PDB file of C-alpha atoms in Angstrom:
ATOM      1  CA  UNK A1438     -72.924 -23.645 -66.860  1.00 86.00           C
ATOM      2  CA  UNK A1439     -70.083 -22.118 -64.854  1.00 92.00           C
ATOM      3  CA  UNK A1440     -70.650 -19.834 -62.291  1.00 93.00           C
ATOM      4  CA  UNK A1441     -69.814 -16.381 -63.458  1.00 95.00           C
ATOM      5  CA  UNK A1442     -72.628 -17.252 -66.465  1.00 96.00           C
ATOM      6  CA  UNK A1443     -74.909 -18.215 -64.155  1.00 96.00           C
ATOM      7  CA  UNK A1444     -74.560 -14.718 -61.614  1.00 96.00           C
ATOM      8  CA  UNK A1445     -74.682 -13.180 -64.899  1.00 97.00           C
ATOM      9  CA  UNK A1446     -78.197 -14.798 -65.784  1.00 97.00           C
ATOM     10  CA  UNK A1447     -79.319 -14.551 -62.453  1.00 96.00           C
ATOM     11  CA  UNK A1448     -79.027 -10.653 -61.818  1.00 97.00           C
ATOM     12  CA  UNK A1449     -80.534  -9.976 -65.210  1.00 97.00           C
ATOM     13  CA  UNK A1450     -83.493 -12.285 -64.345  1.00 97.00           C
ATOM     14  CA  UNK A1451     -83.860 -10.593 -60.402  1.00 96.00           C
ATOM     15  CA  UNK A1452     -83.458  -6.895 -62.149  1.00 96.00           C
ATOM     16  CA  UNK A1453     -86.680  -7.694 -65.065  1.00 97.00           C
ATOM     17  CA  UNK A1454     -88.552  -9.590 -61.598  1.00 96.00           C
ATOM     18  CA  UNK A1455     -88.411 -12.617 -63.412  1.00 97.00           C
ATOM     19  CA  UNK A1456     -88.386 -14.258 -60.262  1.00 96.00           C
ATOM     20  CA  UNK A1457     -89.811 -18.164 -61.034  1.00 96.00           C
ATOM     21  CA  UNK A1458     -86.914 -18.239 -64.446  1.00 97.00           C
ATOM     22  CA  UNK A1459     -84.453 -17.217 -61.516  1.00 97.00           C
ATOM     23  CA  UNK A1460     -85.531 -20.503 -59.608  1.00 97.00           C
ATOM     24  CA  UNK A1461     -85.344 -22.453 -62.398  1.00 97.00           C
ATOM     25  CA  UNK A1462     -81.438 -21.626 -63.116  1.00 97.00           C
ATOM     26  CA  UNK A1463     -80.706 -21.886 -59.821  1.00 97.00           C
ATOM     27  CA  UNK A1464     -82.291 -25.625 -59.556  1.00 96.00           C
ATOM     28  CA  UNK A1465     -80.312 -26.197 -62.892  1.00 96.00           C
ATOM     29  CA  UNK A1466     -76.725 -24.954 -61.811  1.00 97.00           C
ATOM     30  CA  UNK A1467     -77.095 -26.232 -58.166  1.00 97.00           C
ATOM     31  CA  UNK A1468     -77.810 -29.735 -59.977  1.00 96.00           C
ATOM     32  CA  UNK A1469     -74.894 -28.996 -62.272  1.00 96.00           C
ATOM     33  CA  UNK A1470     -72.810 -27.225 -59.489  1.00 96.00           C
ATOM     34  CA  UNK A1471     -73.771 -29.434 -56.081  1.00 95.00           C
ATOM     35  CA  UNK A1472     -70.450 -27.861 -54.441  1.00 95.00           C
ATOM     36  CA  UNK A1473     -71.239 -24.392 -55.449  1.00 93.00           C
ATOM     37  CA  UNK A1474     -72.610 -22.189 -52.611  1.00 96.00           C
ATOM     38  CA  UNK A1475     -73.638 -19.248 -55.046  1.00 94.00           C
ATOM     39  CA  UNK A1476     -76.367 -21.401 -55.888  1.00 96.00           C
ATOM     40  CA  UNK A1477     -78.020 -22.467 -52.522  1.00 97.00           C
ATOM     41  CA  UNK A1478     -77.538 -18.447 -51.563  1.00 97.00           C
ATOM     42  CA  UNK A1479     -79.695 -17.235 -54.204  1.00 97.00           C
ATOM     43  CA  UNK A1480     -81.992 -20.115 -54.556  1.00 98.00           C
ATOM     44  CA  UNK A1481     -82.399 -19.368 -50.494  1.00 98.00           C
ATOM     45  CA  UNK A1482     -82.681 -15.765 -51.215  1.00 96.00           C
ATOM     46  CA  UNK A1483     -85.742 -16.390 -53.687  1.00 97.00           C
ATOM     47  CA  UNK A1484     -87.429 -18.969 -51.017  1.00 97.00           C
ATOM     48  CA  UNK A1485     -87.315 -15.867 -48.848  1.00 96.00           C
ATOM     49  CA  UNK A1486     -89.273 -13.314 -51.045  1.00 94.00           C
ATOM     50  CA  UNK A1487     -92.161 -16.281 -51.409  1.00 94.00           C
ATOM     51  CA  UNK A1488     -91.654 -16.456 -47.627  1.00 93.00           C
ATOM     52  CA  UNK A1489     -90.942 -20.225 -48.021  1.00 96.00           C
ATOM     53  CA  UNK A1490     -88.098 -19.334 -45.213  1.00 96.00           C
ATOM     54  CA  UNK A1491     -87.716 -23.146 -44.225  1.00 97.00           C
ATOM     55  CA  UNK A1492     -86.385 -23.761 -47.637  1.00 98.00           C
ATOM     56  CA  UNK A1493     -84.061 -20.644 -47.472  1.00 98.00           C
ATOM     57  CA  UNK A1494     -82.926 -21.391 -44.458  1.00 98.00           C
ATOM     58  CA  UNK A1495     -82.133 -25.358 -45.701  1.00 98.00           C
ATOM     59  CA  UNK A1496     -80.448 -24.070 -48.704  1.00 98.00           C
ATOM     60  CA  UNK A1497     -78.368 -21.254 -46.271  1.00 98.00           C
ATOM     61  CA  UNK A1498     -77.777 -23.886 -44.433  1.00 98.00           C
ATOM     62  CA  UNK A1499     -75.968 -25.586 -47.532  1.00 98.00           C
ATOM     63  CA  UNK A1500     -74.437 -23.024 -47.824  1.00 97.00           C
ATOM     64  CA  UNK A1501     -72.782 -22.647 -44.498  1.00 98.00           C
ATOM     65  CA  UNK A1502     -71.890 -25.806 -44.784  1.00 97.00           C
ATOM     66  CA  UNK A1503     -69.834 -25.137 -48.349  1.00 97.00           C
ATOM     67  CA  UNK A1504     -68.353 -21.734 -46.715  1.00 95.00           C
ATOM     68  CA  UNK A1505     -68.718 -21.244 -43.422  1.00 95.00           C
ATOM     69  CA  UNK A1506     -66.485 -18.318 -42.667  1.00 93.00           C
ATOM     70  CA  UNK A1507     -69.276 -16.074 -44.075  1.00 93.00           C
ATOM     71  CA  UNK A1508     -71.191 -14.163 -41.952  1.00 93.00           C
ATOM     72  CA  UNK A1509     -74.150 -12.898 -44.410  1.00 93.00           C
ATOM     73  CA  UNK A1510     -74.607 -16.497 -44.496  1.00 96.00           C
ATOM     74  CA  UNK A1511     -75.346 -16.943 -40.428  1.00 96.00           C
ATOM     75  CA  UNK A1512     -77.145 -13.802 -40.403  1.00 95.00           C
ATOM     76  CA  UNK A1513     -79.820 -14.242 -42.795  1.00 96.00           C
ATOM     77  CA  UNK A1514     -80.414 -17.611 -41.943  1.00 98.00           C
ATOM     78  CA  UNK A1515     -80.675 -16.073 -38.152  1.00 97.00           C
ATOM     79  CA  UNK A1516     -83.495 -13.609 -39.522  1.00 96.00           C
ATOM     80  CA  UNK A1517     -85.115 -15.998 -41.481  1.00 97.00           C
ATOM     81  CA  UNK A1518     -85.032 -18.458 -38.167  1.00 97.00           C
ATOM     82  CA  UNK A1519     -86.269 -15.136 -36.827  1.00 97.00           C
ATOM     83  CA  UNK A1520     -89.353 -14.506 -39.710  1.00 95.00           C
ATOM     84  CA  UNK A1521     -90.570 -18.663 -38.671  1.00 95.00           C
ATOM     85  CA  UNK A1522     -90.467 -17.428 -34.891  1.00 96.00           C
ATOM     86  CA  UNK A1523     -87.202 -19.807 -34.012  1.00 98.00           C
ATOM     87  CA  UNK A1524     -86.264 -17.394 -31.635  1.00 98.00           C
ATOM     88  CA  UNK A1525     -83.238 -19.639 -30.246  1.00 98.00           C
ATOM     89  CA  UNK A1526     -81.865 -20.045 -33.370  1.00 98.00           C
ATOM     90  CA  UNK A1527     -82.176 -16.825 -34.853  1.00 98.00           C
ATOM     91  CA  UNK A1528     -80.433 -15.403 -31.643  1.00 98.00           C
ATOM     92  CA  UNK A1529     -77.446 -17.731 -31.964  1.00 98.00           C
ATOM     93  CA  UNK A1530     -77.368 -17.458 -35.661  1.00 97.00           C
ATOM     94  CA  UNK A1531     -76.626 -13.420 -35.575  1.00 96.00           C
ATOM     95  CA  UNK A1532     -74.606 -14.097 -32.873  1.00 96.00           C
ATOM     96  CA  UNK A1533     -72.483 -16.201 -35.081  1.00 96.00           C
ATOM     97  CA  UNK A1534     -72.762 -13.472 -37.689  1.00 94.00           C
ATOM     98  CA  UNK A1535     -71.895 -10.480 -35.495  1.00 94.00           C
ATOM     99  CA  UNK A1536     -68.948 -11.993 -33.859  1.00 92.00           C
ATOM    100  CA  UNK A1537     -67.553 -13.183 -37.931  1.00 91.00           C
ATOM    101  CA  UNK A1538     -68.267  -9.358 -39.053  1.00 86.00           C
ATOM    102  CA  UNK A1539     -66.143  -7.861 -36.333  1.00 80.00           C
ATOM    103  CA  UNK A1540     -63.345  -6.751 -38.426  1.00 73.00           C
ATOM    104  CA  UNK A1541     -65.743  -5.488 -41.540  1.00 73.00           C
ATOM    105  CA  UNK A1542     -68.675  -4.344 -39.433  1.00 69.00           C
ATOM    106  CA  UNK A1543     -70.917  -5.021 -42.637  1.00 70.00           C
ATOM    107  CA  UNK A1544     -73.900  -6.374 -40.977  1.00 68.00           C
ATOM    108  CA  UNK A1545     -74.069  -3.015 -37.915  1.00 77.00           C
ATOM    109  CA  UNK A1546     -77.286  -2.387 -37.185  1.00 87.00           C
ATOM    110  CA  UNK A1547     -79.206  -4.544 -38.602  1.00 92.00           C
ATOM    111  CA  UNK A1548     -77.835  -7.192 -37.378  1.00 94.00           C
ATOM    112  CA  UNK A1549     -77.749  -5.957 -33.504  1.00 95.00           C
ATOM    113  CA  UNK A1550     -81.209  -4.862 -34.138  1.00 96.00           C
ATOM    114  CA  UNK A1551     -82.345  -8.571 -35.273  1.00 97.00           C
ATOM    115  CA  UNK A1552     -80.654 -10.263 -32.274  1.00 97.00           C
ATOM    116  CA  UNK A1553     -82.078  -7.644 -29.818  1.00 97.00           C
ATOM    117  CA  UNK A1554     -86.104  -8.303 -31.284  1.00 97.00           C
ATOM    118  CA  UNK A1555     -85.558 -11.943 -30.662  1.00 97.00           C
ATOM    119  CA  UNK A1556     -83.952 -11.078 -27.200  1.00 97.00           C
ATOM    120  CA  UNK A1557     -87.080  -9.449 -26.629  1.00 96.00           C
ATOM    121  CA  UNK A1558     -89.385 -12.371 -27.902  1.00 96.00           C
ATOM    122  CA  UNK A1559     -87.330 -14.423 -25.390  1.00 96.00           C
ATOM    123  CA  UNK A1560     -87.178 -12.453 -22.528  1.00 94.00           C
ATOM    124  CA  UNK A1561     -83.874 -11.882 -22.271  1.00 95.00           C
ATOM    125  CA  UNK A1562     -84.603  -7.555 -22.079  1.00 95.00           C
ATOM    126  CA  UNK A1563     -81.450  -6.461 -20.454  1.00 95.00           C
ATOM    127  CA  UNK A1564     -78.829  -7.879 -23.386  1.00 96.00           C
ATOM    128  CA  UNK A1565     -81.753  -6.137 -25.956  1.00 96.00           C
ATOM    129  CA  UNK A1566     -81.407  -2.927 -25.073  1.00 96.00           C
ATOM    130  CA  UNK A1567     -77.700  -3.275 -24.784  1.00 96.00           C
ATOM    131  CA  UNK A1568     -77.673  -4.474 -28.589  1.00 95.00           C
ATOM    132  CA  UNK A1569     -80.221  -1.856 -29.010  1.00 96.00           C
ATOM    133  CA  UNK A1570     -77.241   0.636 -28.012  1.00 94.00           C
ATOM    134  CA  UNK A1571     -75.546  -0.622 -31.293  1.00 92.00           C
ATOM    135  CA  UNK A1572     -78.526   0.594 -33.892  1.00 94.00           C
ATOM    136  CA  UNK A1573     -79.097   4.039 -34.883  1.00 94.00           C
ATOM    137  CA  UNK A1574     -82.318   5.968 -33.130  1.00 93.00           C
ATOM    138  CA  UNK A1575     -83.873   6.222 -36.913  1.00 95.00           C
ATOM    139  CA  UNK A1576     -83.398   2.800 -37.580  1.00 95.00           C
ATOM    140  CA  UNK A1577     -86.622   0.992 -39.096  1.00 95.00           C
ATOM    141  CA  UNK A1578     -87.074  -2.109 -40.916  1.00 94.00           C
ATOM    142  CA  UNK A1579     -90.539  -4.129 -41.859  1.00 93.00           C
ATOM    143  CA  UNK A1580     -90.687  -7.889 -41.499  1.00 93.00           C
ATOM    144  CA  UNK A1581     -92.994 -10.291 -42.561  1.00 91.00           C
ATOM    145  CA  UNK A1582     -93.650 -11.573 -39.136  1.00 90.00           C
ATOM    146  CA  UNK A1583     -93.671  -8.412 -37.138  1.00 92.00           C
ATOM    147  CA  UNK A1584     -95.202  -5.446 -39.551  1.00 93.00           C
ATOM    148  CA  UNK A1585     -93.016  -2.400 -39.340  1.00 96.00           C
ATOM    149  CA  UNK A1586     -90.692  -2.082 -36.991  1.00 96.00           C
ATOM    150  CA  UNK A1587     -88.672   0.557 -35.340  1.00 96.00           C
ATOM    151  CA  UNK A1588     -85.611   0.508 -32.862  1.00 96.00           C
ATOM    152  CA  UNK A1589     -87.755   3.320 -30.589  1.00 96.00           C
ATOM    153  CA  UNK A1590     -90.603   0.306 -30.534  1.00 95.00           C
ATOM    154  CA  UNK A1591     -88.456  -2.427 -30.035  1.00 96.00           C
ATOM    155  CA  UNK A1592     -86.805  -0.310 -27.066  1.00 95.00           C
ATOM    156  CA  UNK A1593     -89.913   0.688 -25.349  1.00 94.00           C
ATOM    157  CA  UNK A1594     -90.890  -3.253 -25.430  1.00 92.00           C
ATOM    158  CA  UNK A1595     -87.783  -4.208 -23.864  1.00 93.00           C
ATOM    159  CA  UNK A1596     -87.759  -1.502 -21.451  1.00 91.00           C
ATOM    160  CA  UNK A1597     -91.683  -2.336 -20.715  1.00 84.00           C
ATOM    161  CA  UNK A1598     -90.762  -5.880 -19.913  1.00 67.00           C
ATOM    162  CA  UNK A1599     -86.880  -4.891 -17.871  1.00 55.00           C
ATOM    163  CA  UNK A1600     -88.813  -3.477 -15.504  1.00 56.00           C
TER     164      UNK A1600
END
């Protein structure tokens, strides 16, 4: 199957939920396509929604490995590092992806806000709330590991533990 057949396939099968016939094309063009990183994203992006994140973040990994220069790549490995309380490597992973996304500023707040919570889980408050500086006030986001989560909270944690 050749790759623009197989995005084809796959967005129909994500948009009807179909999400275990997703799976299964994915394990059938990564076997097909082992060079291929379109595969290992959404196979890793499926891992994630069953919250299977050391899987996505193997297959992420892949495809890092197969394009590096991408930095959606680092940065949802880095919050799924994040979501399996690898607080190190979460950190250095969005670190990775904010410094690639300079130029495009894609990733913004979200991904400040994700380097800044696991700042916080590792103590480091001071460079939190200055990544905190980069998120809008409204900003809120729920994750599997923390509940719901909003930059106010995460500030007021930091700010708790700065002092």
């Amino acid at each position: 199957m050749k790759e623009k057949e197989f995005l084809e396939i796959y967005k129909d099968l994500i948009e009807s939920k179909n999400f275990d016939s997703a799976l299964t094309i994915c394990e059938q063009f990564i076997s097909d396509n082992p060079e291929s990183f379109e595969g290992y994203r959404k196979r890793a992006y499926l891992y994630s929604r069953s919250n299977e994140f050391e899987n996505a973040i193997s297959d992420i990994s892949e495809a890092i490995r197969l394009n590096p220069m991408n930095s959606t790549y680092y940065f949802f490995r880095g919050w799924w590092k994040i979501e399996s309380g690898d607080f190190v490597g979460g950190e250095t992973d969005v670190t990775v992806a904010i410094d690639l996304d300079r130029d495009s500023n894609l990733l913004s707040d979200t991904a400040y806000f994700f380097r800044s919570l696991a700042r916080v889980e590792l103590g480091r408050n001071e460079d939190a709330i200055a990544d905190l500086r980069n998120v809008e006030s409204d900003f809120m986001i729920h994750l599997k590991r923390f509940g719901k989560i909003s930059r106010e909270e995460l500030l007021k944690r930091a700010t708790k533990c700065a002092d």
